[in-house]
mmCIF file of C-alpha atoms in Angstrom:
data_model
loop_
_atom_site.group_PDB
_atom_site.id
_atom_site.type_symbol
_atom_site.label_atom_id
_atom_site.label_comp_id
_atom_site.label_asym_id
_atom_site.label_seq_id
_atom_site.Cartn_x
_atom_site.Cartn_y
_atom_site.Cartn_z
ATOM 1 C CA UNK A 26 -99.158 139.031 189.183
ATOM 2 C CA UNK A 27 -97.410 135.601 189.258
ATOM 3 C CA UNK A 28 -97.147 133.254 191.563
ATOM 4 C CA UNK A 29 -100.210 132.568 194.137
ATOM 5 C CA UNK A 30 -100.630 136.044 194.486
ATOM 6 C CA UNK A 31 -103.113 136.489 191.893
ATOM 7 C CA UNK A 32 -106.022 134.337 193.163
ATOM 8 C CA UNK A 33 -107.040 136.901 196.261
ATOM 9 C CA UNK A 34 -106.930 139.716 193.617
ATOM 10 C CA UNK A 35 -108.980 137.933 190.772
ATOM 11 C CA UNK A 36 -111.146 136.723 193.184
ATOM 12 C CA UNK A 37 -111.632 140.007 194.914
ATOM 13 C CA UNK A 38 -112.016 141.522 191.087
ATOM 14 C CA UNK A 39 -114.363 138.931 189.494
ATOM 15 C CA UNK A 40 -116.802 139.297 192.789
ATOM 16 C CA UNK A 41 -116.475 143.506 193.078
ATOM 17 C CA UNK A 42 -120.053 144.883 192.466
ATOM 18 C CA UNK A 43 -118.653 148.049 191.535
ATOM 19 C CA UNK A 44 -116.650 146.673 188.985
ATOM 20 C CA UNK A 45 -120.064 144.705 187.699
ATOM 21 C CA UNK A 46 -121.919 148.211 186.627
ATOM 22 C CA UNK A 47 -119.159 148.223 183.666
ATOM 23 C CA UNK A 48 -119.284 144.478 182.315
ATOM 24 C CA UNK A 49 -115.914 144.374 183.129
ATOM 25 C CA UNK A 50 -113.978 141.056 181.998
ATOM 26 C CA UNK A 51 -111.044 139.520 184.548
ATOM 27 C CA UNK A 52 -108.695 137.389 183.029
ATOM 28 C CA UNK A 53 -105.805 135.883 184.075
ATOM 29 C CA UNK A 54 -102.794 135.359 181.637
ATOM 30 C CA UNK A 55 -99.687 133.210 181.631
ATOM 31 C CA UNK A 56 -96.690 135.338 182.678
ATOM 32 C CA UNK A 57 -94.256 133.746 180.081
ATOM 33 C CA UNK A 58 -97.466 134.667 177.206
ATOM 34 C CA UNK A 59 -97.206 138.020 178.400
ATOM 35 C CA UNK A 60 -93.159 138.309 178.813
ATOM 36 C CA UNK A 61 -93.150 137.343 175.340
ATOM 37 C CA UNK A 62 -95.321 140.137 174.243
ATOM 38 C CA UNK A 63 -93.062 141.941 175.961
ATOM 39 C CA UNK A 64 -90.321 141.666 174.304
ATOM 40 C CA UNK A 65 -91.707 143.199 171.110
ATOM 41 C CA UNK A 66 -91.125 146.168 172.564
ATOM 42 C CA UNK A 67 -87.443 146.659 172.475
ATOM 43 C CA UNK A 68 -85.486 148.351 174.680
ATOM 44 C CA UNK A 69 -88.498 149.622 176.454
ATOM 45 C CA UNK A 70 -87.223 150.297 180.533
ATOM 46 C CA UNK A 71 -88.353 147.630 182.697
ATOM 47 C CA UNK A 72 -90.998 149.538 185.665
ATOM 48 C CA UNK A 73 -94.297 148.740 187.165
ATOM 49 C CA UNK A 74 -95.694 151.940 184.721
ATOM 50 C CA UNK A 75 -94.382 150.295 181.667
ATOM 51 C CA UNK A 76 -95.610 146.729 182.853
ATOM 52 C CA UNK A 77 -99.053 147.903 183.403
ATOM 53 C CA UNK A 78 -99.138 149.863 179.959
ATOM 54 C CA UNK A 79 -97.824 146.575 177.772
ATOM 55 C CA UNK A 80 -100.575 144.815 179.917
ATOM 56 C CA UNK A 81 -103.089 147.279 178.942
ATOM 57 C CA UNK A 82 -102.004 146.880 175.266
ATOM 58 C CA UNK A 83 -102.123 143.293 175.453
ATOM 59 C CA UNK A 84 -105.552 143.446 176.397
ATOM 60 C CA UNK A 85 -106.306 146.168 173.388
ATOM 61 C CA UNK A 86 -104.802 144.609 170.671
ATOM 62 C CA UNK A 87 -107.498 141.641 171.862
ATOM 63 C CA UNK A 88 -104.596 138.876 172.816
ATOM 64 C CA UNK A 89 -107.412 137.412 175.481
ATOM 65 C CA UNK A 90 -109.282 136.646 172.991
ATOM 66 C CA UNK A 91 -108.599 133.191 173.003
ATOM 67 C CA UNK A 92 -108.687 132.875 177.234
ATOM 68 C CA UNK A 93 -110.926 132.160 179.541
ATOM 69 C CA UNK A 94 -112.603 134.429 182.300
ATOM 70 C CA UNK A 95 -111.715 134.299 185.353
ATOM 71 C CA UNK A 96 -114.155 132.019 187.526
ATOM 72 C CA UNK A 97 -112.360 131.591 191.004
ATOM 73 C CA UNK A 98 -115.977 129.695 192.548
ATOM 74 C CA UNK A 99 -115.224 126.601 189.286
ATOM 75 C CA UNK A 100 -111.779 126.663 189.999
ATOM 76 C CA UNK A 101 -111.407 126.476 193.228
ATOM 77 C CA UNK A 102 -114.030 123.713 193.110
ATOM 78 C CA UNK A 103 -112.022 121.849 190.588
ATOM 79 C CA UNK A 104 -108.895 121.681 192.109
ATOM 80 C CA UNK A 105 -110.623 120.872 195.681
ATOM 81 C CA UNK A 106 -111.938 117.516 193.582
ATOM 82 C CA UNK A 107 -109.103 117.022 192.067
ATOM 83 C CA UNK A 108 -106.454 117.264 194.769
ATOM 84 C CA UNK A 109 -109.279 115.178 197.149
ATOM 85 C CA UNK A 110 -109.314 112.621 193.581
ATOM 86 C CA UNK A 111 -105.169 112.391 193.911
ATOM 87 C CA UNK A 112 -105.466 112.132 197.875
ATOM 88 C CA UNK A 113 -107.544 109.044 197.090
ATOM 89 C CA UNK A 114 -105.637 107.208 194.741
ATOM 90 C CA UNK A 115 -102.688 107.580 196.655
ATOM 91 C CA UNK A 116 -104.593 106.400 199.907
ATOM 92 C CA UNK A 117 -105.844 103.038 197.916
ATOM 93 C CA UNK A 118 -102.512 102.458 196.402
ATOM 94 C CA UNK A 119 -100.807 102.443 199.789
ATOM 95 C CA UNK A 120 -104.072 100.410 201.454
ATOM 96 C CA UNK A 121 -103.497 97.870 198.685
ATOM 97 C CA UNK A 122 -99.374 97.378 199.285
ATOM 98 C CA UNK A 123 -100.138 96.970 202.525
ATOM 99 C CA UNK A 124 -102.996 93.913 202.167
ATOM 100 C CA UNK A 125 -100.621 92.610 199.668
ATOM 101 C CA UNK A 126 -97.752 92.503 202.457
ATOM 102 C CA UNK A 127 -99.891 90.374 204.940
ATOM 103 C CA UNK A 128 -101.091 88.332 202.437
ATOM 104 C CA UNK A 129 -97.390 87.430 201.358
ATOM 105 C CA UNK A 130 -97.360 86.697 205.104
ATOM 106 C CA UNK A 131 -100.335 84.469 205.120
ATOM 107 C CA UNK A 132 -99.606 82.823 201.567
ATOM 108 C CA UNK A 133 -96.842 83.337 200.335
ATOM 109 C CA UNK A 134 -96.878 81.472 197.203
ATOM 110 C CA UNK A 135 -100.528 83.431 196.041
ATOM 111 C CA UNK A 136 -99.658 85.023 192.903
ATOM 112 C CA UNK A 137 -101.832 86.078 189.733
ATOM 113 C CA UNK A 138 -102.265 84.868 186.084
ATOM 114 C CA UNK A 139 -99.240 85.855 184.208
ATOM 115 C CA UNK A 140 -101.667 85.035 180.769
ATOM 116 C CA UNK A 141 -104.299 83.251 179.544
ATOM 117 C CA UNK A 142 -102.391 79.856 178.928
ATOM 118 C CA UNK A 143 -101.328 79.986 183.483
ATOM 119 C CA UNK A 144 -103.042 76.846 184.618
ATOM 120 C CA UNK A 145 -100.975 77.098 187.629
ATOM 121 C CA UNK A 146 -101.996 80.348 189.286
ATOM 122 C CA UNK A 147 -105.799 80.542 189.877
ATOM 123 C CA UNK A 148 -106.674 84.045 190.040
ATOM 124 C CA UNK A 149 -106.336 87.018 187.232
ATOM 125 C CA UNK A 150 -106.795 89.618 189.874
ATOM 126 C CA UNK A 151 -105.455 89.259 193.199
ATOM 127 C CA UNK A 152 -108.578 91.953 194.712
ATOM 128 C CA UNK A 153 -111.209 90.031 192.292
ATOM 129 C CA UNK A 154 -114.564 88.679 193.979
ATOM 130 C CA UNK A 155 -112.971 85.225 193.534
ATOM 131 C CA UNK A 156 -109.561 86.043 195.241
ATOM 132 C CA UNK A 157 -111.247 87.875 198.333
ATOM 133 C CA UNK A 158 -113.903 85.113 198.643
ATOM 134 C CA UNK A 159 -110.810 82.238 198.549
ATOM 135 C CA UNK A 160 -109.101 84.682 200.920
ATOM 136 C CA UNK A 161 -111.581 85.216 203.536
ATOM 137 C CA UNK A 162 -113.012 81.635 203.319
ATOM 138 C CA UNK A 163 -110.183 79.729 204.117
ATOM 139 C CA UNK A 164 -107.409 81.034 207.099
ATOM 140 C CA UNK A 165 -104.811 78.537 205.797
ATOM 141 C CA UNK A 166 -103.339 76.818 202.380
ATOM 142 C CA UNK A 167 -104.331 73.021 203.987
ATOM 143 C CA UNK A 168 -108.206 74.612 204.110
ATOM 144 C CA UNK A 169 -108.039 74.977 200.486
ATOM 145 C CA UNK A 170 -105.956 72.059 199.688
#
């Protein structure tokens, strides 16, 4: 099955008690590994009875060796953390454009280091303990000066 529709199914099959009595294995494979397979069966008619054989003999001729079992619980898990990991990034990205904007506002010549030799721009990191102390210590440039 390709697309989303195989997590319900491998889900369904991986957690089946009645499947569990016969140490039964679920696996799900790459459609283009398996269309490859396919084809070195030549001229074989393409229907859902020959898919389901060449899937059978995929799994005989022990092609899963090599992948995983199916663990939908991990997965799911995973991709929650790392979708919620992406979602966070993006968020602090955006959050730090936008207190970069108002600080243009506020002081508009603030810049960082552009190397080591800069005497001229103070601060190597403008969201360093330094810069956010400077920035939230003094409200204007004649403060500082």
């Amino acid at each position: 099955m390709t697309s989303l529709y195989f997590f319900h199914v491998a889900n369904f099959l991986s957690t089946a008690h009645e499947l569990k009595a016969y140490n039964t294995k679920i696996y799900c494979i790459n459609p283009k590994t398996l269309h490859n397979y396919m084809k070195s069966y030549n001229e074989m008619p393409k229907n859902d009875f020959k898919d389901a054989w060449v899937l059978a003999d995929f799994g005989r001729v022990e092609r899963c060796k090599n992948l995983s079992e199916w663990r939908g619980a991990t997965f799911v898990a995973l991709q929650r953390l790392t979708r919620y990991r992406f979602n966070l990034s993006q968020n602090l990205s955006k959050e730090k454009l936008y207190v970069l904007n108002n600080i243009y506002l506020k002081f508009s010549n603030l810049k960082k280091k552009e190397g080591k030799n800069d005497t001229v721009n103070p601060f190597s990191s403008l969201f360093g303990a330094t810069a956010k102390a400077t920035l939230t210590e003094f409200l204007s440039i004649n403060e500082i000066i």
